[in-house]
Short mmCIF file of C-alpha atoms in Angstrom, two decimals:
data_model
loop_
_atom_site.label_atom_id
_atom_site.label_comp_id
_atom_site.label_asym_id
_atom_site.label_seq_id
_atom_site.Cartn_x
_atom_site.Cartn_y
_atom_site.Cartn_z
CA UNK A 1 0.00 0.00 0.00
CA UNK A 2 2.94 2.34 0.60
CA UNK A 3 4.10 1.75 -2.96
CA UNK A 4 0.55 2.45 -4.12
CA UNK A 5 0.64 5.72 -2.16
CA UNK A 6 3.87 6.77 -3.91
CA UNK A 7 2.43 5.82 -7.26
CA UNK A 8 -0.73 7.83 -6.56
CA UNK A 9 1.32 10.91 -5.69
CA UNK A 10 3.49 10.52 -8.78
CA UNK A 11 0.57 10.15 -11.19
CA UNK A 12 -1.78 12.73 -9.64
CA UNK A 13 0.42 15.33 -7.91
CA UNK A 14 -2.14 18.12 -8.37
CA UNK A 15 -4.59 16.62 -5.90
CA UNK A 16 -1.98 16.91 -3.12
CA UNK A 17 -1.01 20.56 -3.65
CA UNK A 18 -3.38 21.85 -0.92
CA UNK A 19 -1.99 19.34 1.59
CA UNK A 20 1.58 20.17 0.57
CA UNK A 21 1.03 23.90 0.98
CA UNK A 22 -0.63 23.44 4.38
CA UNK A 23 2.23 21.22 5.59
CA UNK A 24 4.83 23.65 4.22
CA UNK A 25 3.33 26.70 5.92
CA UNK A 26 2.67 24.85 9.17
CA UNK A 27 6.20 23.49 9.38
CA UNK A 28 7.64 26.90 8.51
CA UNK A 29 5.70 28.57 11.33
CA UNK A 30 6.60 25.91 13.91
CA UNK A 31 10.28 25.86 12.97
CA UNK A 32 10.52 29.65 12.82
CA UNK A 33 9.29 30.12 16.37
CA UNK A 34 10.91 27.04 17.87
CA UNK A 35 14.24 28.28 16.54
CA UNK A 36 13.88 30.88 19.30
CA UNK A 37 14.46 28.01 21.76
CA UNK A 38 17.71 27.21 19.95
CA UNK A 39 18.70 30.88 20.03
CA UNK A 40 17.84 31.24 23.73
CA UNK A 41 19.94 28.18 24.61
CA UNK A 42 23.15 29.76 23.28
CA UNK A 43 25.90 30.93 25.58
CA UNK A 44 25.94 34.65 26.27
CA UNK A 45 22.18 35.24 26.09
CA UNK A 46 20.99 37.14 29.17
CA UNK A 47 18.09 35.80 31.24
CA UNK A 48 15.61 38.49 30.14
CA UNK A 49 16.33 37.91 26.45
CA UNK A 50 16.18 34.15 26.87
CA UNK A 51 12.81 34.43 28.60
CA UNK A 52 11.44 36.62 25.80
CA UNK A 53 12.58 34.17 23.12
CA UNK A 54 11.33 31.10 25.00
CA UNK A 55 7.95 32.70 25.68
CA UNK A 56 7.50 33.54 22.00
CA UNK A 57 8.42 30.00 21.00
CA UNK A 58 6.13 28.41 23.58
CA UNK A 59 3.05 30.53 22.94
CA UNK A 60 3.18 30.64 19.15
CA UNK A 61 4.39 27.06 18.96
CA UNK A 62 1.14 26.00 20.61
CA UNK A 63 -0.92 28.07 18.19
CA UNK A 64 1.10 26.69 15.31
CA UNK A 65 0.46 23.09 16.29
CA UNK A 66 -3.29 23.72 16.45
CA UNK A 67 -3.29 25.53 13.12
CA UNK A 68 -1.24 22.83 11.38
CA UNK A 69 -3.67 20.13 12.46
CA UNK A 70 -6.74 22.07 11.35
CA UNK A 71 -5.14 23.09 8.05
CA UNK A 72 -3.92 19.64 7.10
CA UNK A 73 -7.14 18.02 8.34
CA UNK A 74 -9.21 20.38 6.21
CA UNK A 75 -7.14 19.73 3.08
CA UNK A 76 -7.06 15.97 3.59
CA UNK A 77 -10.78 15.73 4.32
CA UNK A 78 -11.57 17.43 1.00
CA UNK A 79 -9.00 15.21 -0.73
CA UNK A 80 -10.48 11.97 0.63
CA UNK A 81 -14.07 12.97 -0.14
CA UNK A 82 -13.16 13.84 -3.70
CA UNK A 83 -11.65 10.37 -4.07
CA UNK A 84 -14.71 8.50 -2.79
CA UNK A 85 -15.24 6.71 -6.13
CA UNK A 86 -11.57 5.67 -6.29
CA UNK A 87 -11.61 4.33 -2.72
CA UNK A 88 -14.85 2.46 -3.39
CA UNK A 89 -13.28 0.89 -6.47
CA UNK A 90 -10.27 -0.26 -4.44
CA UNK A 91 -12.59 -1.76 -1.83
CA UNK A 92 -14.52 -3.61 -4.53
CA UNK A 93 -11.19 -4.89 -5.86
CA UNK A 94 -10.43 -6.51 -2.51
CA UNK A 95 -8.68 -3.77 -0.49
CA UNK A 96 -9.59 -3.78 3.20
CA UNK A 97 -10.36 -0.59 5.17
CA UNK A 98 -7.04 -1.03 7.01
CA UNK A 99 -5.15 -1.15 3.69
CA UNK A 100 -6.90 1.99 2.47
CA UNK A 101 -6.04 3.73 5.72
CA UNK A 102 -2.37 2.79 5.36
CA UNK A 103 -2.37 4.04 1.75
CA UNK A 104 -3.92 7.44 2.56
CA UNK A 105 -1.80 7.89 5.70
CA UNK A 106 1.29 6.97 3.68
CA UNK A 107 0.41 9.59 1.07
CA UNK A 108 -0.08 12.21 3.80
CA UNK A 109 3.22 11.38 5.49
CA UNK A 110 5.18 11.56 2.22
CA UNK A 111 3.59 14.87 1.26
CA UNK A 112 4.10 16.27 4.77
CA UNK A 113 7.75 15.23 4.77
CA UNK A 114 8.31 17.01 1.46
CA UNK A 115 6.49 20.11 2.74
CA UNK A 116 8.52 20.15 5.97
CA UNK A 117 11.80 19.76 4.07
CA UNK A 118 10.91 22.65 1.75
CA UNK A 119 10.06 24.79 4.79
CA UNK A 120 13.52 24.59 6.37
CA UNK A 121 15.04 27.40 4.30
CA UNK A 122 12.16 29.87 4.76
CA UNK A 123 12.02 29.00 8.47
CA UNK A 124 15.69 29.88 8.90
CA UNK A 125 15.06 33.27 7.27
CA UNK A 126 11.89 33.72 9.33
CA UNK A 127 13.76 32.98 12.56
CA UNK A 128 16.39 35.56 11.71
CA UNK A 129 13.70 38.17 10.91
CA UNK A 130 11.79 37.40 14.11
CA UNK A 131 14.92 37.81 16.21
CA UNK A 132 15.50 41.21 14.60
CA UNK A 133 11.97 42.25 15.63
CA UNK A 134 12.76 41.50 19.26
CA UNK A 135 16.12 43.23 18.98
CA UNK A 136 14.62 46.35 17.39
CA UNK A 137 12.11 46.61 20.26
CA UNK A 138 14.91 46.34 22.83
CA UNK A 139 13.71 43.03 24.27
CA UNK A 140 16.77 41.05 23.13
CA UNK A 141 20.38 42.26 23.01
CA UNK A 142 21.82 43.16 19.62
CA UNK A 143 24.77 40.82 20.24
CA UNK A 144 22.55 37.71 20.17
CA UNK A 145 23.03 35.72 16.96
CA UNK A 146 20.24 33.63 15.39
CA UNK A 147 20.44 29.88 15.76
CA UNK A 148 18.52 27.18 13.90
CA UNK A 149 19.16 23.84 15.55
CA UNK A 150 17.70 20.51 16.61
CA UNK A 151 14.73 21.90 18.53
CA UNK A 152 13.39 23.75 15.49
CA UNK A 153 14.01 20.82 13.14
CA UNK A 154 12.64 18.07 15.37
CA UNK A 155 9.51 19.96 16.42
CA UNK A 156 8.76 21.27 12.93
CA UNK A 157 9.15 17.95 11.13
CA UNK A 158 7.74 15.83 13.97
CA UNK A 159 4.61 17.88 14.59
CA UNK A 160 3.89 18.22 10.87
CA UNK A 161 4.23 14.47 10.29
CA UNK A 162 2.12 13.56 13.31
CA UNK A 163 -0.59 16.08 12.43
CA UNK A 164 -0.68 14.88 8.82
CA UNK A 165 -0.79 11.20 9.75
CA UNK A 166 -3.47 11.78 12.39
CA UNK A 167 -5.63 13.94 10.14
CA UNK A 168 -5.32 11.47 7.25
CA UNK A 169 -6.25 8.55 9.50
CA UNK A 170 -9.36 10.32 10.78
CA UNK A 171 -10.42 11.44 7.29
CA UNK A 172 -10.14 8.01 5.67
CA UNK A 173 -11.63 6.30 8.72
CA UNK A 174 -14.75 8.42 8.41
CA UNK A 175 -14.90 7.71 4.67
CA UNK A 176 -14.52 3.92 5.03
CA UNK A 177 -16.86 3.54 8.00
CA UNK A 178 -19.72 5.50 6.42
CA UNK A 179 -22.28 7.07 8.72
CA UNK A 180 -22.28 4.41 11.43
CA UNK A 181 -21.20 5.42 14.91
CA UNK A 182 -19.93 8.72 13.53
CA UNK A 183 -19.40 11.92 15.48
CA UNK A 184 -19.12 10.63 19.07
CA UNK A 185 -15.52 11.71 19.62
CA UNK A 186 -16.06 15.03 17.81
CA UNK A 187 -19.09 15.79 19.98
CA UNK A 188 -17.19 14.96 23.17
CA UNK A 189 -14.24 17.16 22.19
CA UNK A 190 -16.58 19.99 21.17
CA UNK A 191 -18.41 20.01 24.50
CA UNK A 192 -15.13 19.72 26.40
CA UNK A 193 -13.70 22.71 24.53
CA UNK A 194 -16.85 24.77 25.13
CA UNK A 195 -16.95 23.98 28.86
CA UNK A 196 -13.22 24.58 29.33
CA UNK A 197 -13.37 27.80 27.33
CA UNK A 198 -16.29 29.10 29.38
CA UNK A 199 -14.47 28.27 32.61
CA UNK A 200 -11.27 29.93 31.38
CA UNK A 201 -13.06 33.14 30.32
CA UNK A 202 -15.01 33.25 33.61
CA UNK A 203 -11.80 32.92 35.64
CA UNK A 204 -10.80 36.38 34.38
CA UNK A 205 -12.76 37.90 37.26
CA UNK A 206 -10.34 36.29 39.73
CA UNK A 207 -7.52 38.57 38.55
CA UNK A 208 -6.92 42.23 39.32
CA UNK A 209 -6.79 44.99 36.72
CA UNK A 210 -2.99 45.30 36.95
CA UNK A 211 -2.20 41.58 36.97
CA UNK A 212 0.35 40.70 34.31
CA UNK A 213 -1.50 37.47 33.46
CA UNK A 214 -4.90 39.12 33.07
CA UNK A 215 -5.07 38.67 29.30
CA UNK A 216 -4.27 34.94 29.32
CA UNK A 217 -7.57 33.45 30.66
CA UNK A 218 -9.94 35.39 28.35
CA UNK A 219 -7.66 34.81 25.34
CA UNK A 220 -7.51 31.07 25.91
CA UNK A 221 -11.23 31.07 26.67
CA UNK A 222 -12.01 32.68 23.32
CA UNK A 223 -9.72 30.23 21.51
CA UNK A 224 -11.25 27.16 23.18
CA UNK A 225 -14.78 28.42 22.55
CA UNK A 226 -13.95 28.96 18.88
CA UNK A 227 -12.48 25.44 18.70
CA UNK A 228 -15.68 24.05 20.24
CA UNK A 229 -17.82 25.93 17.72
CA UNK A 230 -15.51 24.80 14.90
CA UNK A 231 -15.89 21.15 15.90
CA UNK A 232 -19.67 21.57 15.86
CA UNK A 233 -19.57 23.40 12.52
CA UNK A 234 -21.78 20.98 10.50
CA UNK A 235 -24.57 20.96 13.10
CA UNK A 236 -24.42 24.70 13.62
CA UNK A 237 -24.58 25.30 9.86
CA UNK A 238 -27.63 23.05 9.55
CA UNK A 239 -29.32 24.92 12.42
CA UNK A 240 -28.71 28.23 10.64
CA UNK A 241 -30.02 26.87 7.33
CA UNK A 242 -33.25 25.70 8.99
CA UNK A 243 -33.99 29.32 9.95
CA UNK A 244 -33.08 31.10 6.73
CA UNK A 245 -36.12 32.60 4.94
CA UNK A 246 -34.45 32.81 1.52
CA UNK A 247 -36.61 33.19 -1.58
CA UNK A 248 -35.85 32.89 -5.26
CA UNK A 249 -34.12 30.15 -7.24
CA UNK A 250 -30.57 31.10 -6.23
CA UNK A 251 -31.42 31.38 -2.54
CA UNK A 252 -33.38 28.12 -2.44
CA UNK A 253 -30.66 26.25 -4.35
CA UNK A 254 -27.92 27.73 -2.16
CA UNK A 255 -29.63 26.52 1.04
CA UNK A 256 -30.25 23.10 -0.48
CA UNK A 257 -26.63 22.74 -1.62
CA UNK A 258 -25.26 23.86 1.74
CA UNK A 259 -27.52 21.46 3.62
CA UNK A 260 -26.37 18.52 1.49
CA UNK A 261 -22.70 19.54 1.71
CA UNK A 262 -22.62 20.61 5.38
CA UNK A 263 -20.10 17.94 6.27
CA UNK A 264 -17.89 18.79 3.28
CA UNK A 265 -17.84 22.48 4.26
CA UNK A 266 -16.90 21.88 7.90
CA UNK A 267 -13.23 22.65 7.27
CA UNK A 268 -14.02 26.01 5.65
CA UNK A 269 -16.37 26.96 8.47
CA UNK A 270 -13.74 25.90 11.03
CA UNK A 271 -11.20 28.23 9.43
CA UNK A 272 -13.62 31.16 9.41
CA UNK A 273 -14.59 30.68 13.06
CA UNK A 274 -11.00 30.35 14.29
CA UNK A 275 -9.79 33.28 12.21
CA UNK A 276 -12.58 35.61 13.34
CA UNK A 277 -12.44 34.65 17.02
CA UNK A 278 -8.69 34.67 17.56
CA UNK A 279 -7.96 37.81 15.52
CA UNK A 280 -10.85 39.83 16.99
CA UNK A 281 -10.24 38.78 20.59
CA UNK A 282 -6.48 39.28 20.53
CA UNK A 283 -6.45 42.64 18.74
CA UNK A 284 -9.34 44.07 20.77
CA UNK A 285 -7.90 43.06 24.14
CA UNK A 286 -4.51 44.45 23.14
CA UNK A 287 -6.18 47.74 22.13
CA UNK A 288 -8.01 47.91 25.49
CA UNK A 289 -4.76 47.20 27.32
CA UNK A 290 -2.83 49.88 25.38
CA UNK A 291 -5.58 52.46 26.03
CA UNK A 292 -5.60 51.63 29.73
CA UNK A 293 -1.83 52.03 30.00
CA UNK A 294 -1.96 55.33 28.08
CA UNK A 295 -4.76 56.63 30.33
CA UNK A 296 -2.74 55.82 33.45
CA UNK A 297 0.25 57.84 32.20
CA UNK A 298 2.63 54.92 32.77
CA UNK A 299 5.13 53.46 30.34
CA UNK A 300 4.90 49.87 29.19
CA UNK A 301 7.08 47.37 31.00
CA UNK A 302 9.29 44.81 29.28
CA UNK A 303 6.69 42.13 29.92
CA UNK A 304 3.95 44.32 28.46
CA UNK A 305 6.00 44.98 25.34
CA UNK A 306 6.75 41.26 25.02
CA UNK A 307 3.06 40.49 25.20
CA UNK A 308 2.16 43.16 22.67
CA UNK A 309 4.78 41.89 20.22
CA UNK A 310 3.52 38.34 20.68
CA UNK A 311 -0.10 39.35 20.17
CA UNK A 312 0.55 41.16 16.91
CA UNK A 313 2.85 38.39 15.72
CA UNK A 314 0.29 35.70 16.52
CA UNK A 315 -2.50 37.58 14.76
CA UNK A 316 -0.30 38.17 11.72
CA UNK A 317 0.50 34.47 11.51
CA UNK A 318 -3.13 33.49 11.95
CA UNK A 319 -4.27 35.92 9.25
CA UNK A 320 -1.78 34.59 6.70
CA UNK A 321 -2.14 30.93 7.62
CA UNK A 322 -5.92 30.82 7.86
CA UNK A 323 -6.30 32.80 4.65
CA UNK A 324 -4.18 30.18 2.90
CA UNK A 325 -6.32 27.46 4.53
CA UNK A 326 -9.46 29.13 3.26
CA UNK A 327 -8.11 29.57 -0.26
CA UNK A 328 -6.95 25.94 -0.37
CA UNK A 329 -10.22 24.53 0.97
CA UNK A 330 -12.48 26.77 -1.10
CA UNK A 331 -10.54 26.18 -4.30
CA UNK A 332 -10.61 22.42 -3.82
CA UNK A 333 -14.29 22.36 -2.83
CA UNK A 334 -15.40 24.64 -5.69
CA UNK A 335 -13.27 23.12 -8.45
CA UNK A 336 -14.63 19.69 -7.48
CA UNK A 337 -18.11 20.90 -8.49
CA UNK A 338 -17.32 21.27 -12.22
CA UNK A 339 -19.68 18.41 -13.09
CA UNK A 340 -22.45 19.89 -10.92
CA UNK A 341 -22.07 23.27 -12.62
CA UNK A 342 -22.19 21.59 -16.02
CA UNK A 343 -25.39 19.72 -15.14
CA UNK A 344 -27.04 22.94 -13.97
CA UNK A 345 -26.18 24.66 -17.24
CA UNK A 346 -27.47 21.74 -19.28
CA UNK A 347 -30.70 21.98 -17.27
CA UNK A 348 -31.11 25.62 -18.36
CA UNK A 349 -29.21 27.67 -15.78
CA UNK A 350 -27.12 30.55 -17.10
CA UNK A 351 -23.53 31.14 -15.91
CA UNK A 352 -24.79 34.20 -14.04
CA UNK A 353 -27.34 32.11 -12.15
CA UNK A 354 -24.69 29.54 -11.23
CA UNK A 355 -22.41 32.30 -9.96
CA UNK A 356 -25.34 33.81 -8.04
CA UNK A 357 -25.94 30.49 -6.28
CA UNK A 358 -22.24 30.14 -5.41
CA UNK A 359 -22.22 33.72 -4.11
CA UNK A 360 -25.30 33.10 -1.94
CA UNK A 361 -23.74 29.91 -0.54
CA UNK A 362 -20.52 31.72 0.28
CA UNK A 363 -22.32 34.64 1.94
CA UNK A 364 -24.32 32.27 4.16
CA UNK A 365 -21.16 30.35 5.05
CA UNK A 366 -19.20 33.53 5.76
CA UNK A 367 -21.96 35.07 7.88
CA UNK A 368 -22.29 31.88 9.93
CA UNK A 369 -18.56 31.62 10.55
CA UNK A 370 -18.25 35.33 11.37
CA UNK A 371 -21.15 35.32 13.84
CA UNK A 372 -19.89 32.25 15.67
CA UNK A 373 -16.35 33.61 15.72
CA UNK A 374 -17.49 36.99 17.04
CA UNK A 375 -19.57 35.29 19.75
CA UNK A 376 -16.51 33.31 20.90
CA UNK A 377 -14.36 36.46 20.82
CA UNK A 378 -16.86 38.46 22.88
CA UNK A 379 -16.89 35.73 25.52
CA UNK A 380 -13.26 36.65 26.19
CA UNK A 381 -13.36 40.37 25.42
CA UNK A 382 -16.22 41.28 27.78
CA UNK A 383 -14.70 39.77 30.99
CA UNK A 384 -11.30 41.26 30.17
CA UNK A 385 -12.76 44.73 29.57
CA UNK A 386 -14.86 44.61 32.74
CA UNK A 387 -11.80 43.85 34.84
CA UNK A 388 -9.33 46.11 33.03
CA UNK A 389 -11.59 49.17 32.62
CA UNK A 390 -14.96 50.55 33.69
CA UNK A 391 -16.89 49.33 30.64
CA UNK A 392 -18.08 45.98 29.37
CA UNK A 393 -18.06 46.24 25.57
CA UNK A 394 -15.12 48.31 24.30
CA UNK A 395 -15.59 50.63 21.37
CA UNK A 396 -12.53 49.16 19.66
CA UNK A 397 -14.34 45.90 19.00
CA UNK A 398 -16.56 47.43 16.31
CA UNK A 399 -13.75 48.60 14.04
CA UNK A 400 -11.53 45.59 14.68
CA UNK A 401 -14.36 43.07 14.34
CA UNK A 402 -15.58 44.75 11.16
CA UNK A 403 -12.10 44.69 9.63
CA UNK A 404 -11.59 41.01 10.52
CA UNK A 405 -14.97 40.03 9.06
CA UNK A 406 -14.23 42.08 5.92
CA UNK A 407 -10.94 40.23 5.39
CA UNK A 408 -12.63 36.85 5.85
CA UNK A 409 -15.50 37.76 3.54
CA UNK A 410 -13.21 39.08 0.80
CA UNK A 411 -11.11 35.90 0.89
CA UNK A 412 -14.08 33.51 0.81
CA UNK A 413 -16.11 35.40 -1.77
CA UNK A 414 -13.12 36.17 -3.95
CA UNK A 415 -11.84 32.58 -3.98
CA UNK A 416 -15.27 30.96 -4.49
CA UNK A 417 -16.41 33.25 -7.28
CA UNK A 418 -13.06 33.30 -9.07
CA UNK A 419 -12.82 29.50 -8.99
CA UNK A 420 -16.45 29.05 -10.08
CA UNK A 421 -15.97 31.51 -12.95
CA UNK A 422 -12.93 29.53 -14.05
CA UNK A 423 -14.91 26.26 -13.95
CA UNK A 424 -17.66 27.84 -16.05
CA UNK A 425 -15.24 28.51 -18.90
CA UNK A 426 -15.34 24.79 -19.69
CA UNK A 427 -18.28 23.89 -21.98
CA UNK A 428 -21.10 22.23 -20.01
CA UNK A 429 -21.09 18.98 -22.02
CA UNK A 430 -17.34 18.61 -21.66
CA UNK A 431 -17.46 19.37 -17.91
CA UNK A 432 -20.05 16.63 -17.35
CA UNK A 433 -18.21 14.14 -19.56
CA UNK A 434 -14.74 14.72 -18.05
CA UNK A 435 -15.98 14.57 -14.44
CA UNK A 436 -18.06 11.42 -14.99
#
């Protein structure tokens, strides 16, 4: 089966591009930040600088691991579902579910290994650039030289391979088992994340307004709540669709398509929820903190500057990474519908009507992800603001939340419509014949 996996990659490399890109970016992020551990372990690095570098590596390394798993899982889930006919044919030819699992996991491991190897060079440059950011802000001495050693390599390659193998195993296991006994583990993890996130956000009230760790509980609370919502994405999307009073052919068809493809779109909705929640919560709480420090007339401490640098760095990484996840997932999901678009056109639909349906689907998906992400963000923002200032809902959240939602909407709409328009260039008869 491993040889079959290599042969599959060699003959159809295009189907693995989304997985390769996700693994490449994930490994690059993990290695970039974990190289700070290698740098901090050098001789001659003072304790304050070492603490700054280790904190950055630890915090962002955790985010990176989570993002890698979600990104690779999303790409692999789409990949496996698009290959349903091929997997069914192999099963009819005598392949067992265990053999199919080994084949798909082998493909994922090979692709992840290639992606991680390609990421080493960019990660070395990224580690050097990140160190310069800390040096320019005065948090690390100028004499400290960048180092890219075993910690960065082992964590980057190891985490990427484990995440890819685990995500591939879960994706093909769901595909080979069908609908039986499906969703128990996901439901348990979703409820656990929601309960833990609520407890973490509520614990904010235990801290004082000047406590250095005040931002940690609401931030982790918002992240865990967004993860819980992301894990429940298919059910939440179906609940939204049941309450949508859309009229007209495009609206009715969009709701119908989304309801039938709710499971297929879970990865896209996950990305939207995580992106909206983490970016909105982190940027808003940092803005509230900066305004509170400015109002007090005090200067920011080293720890406060470290935290601010980390927050902006984390958000920047999340924006880039999740946008790539969205583009990958949306491109794969939309390009896979070439036959469906061809059938609609043969049934009398115009290209404009097909694009209108795709646009309506994307708007519903974007609005659902944005609303759930904003709800998770507010669960962390409100407790933090109540403790740090006199208000409950800061004014900064409107501008920041609007900007985050606008970025997410532009990425989803732009990718979906551009890909659909490209698919519509193929004559309808040819699209149906090629995809059959």
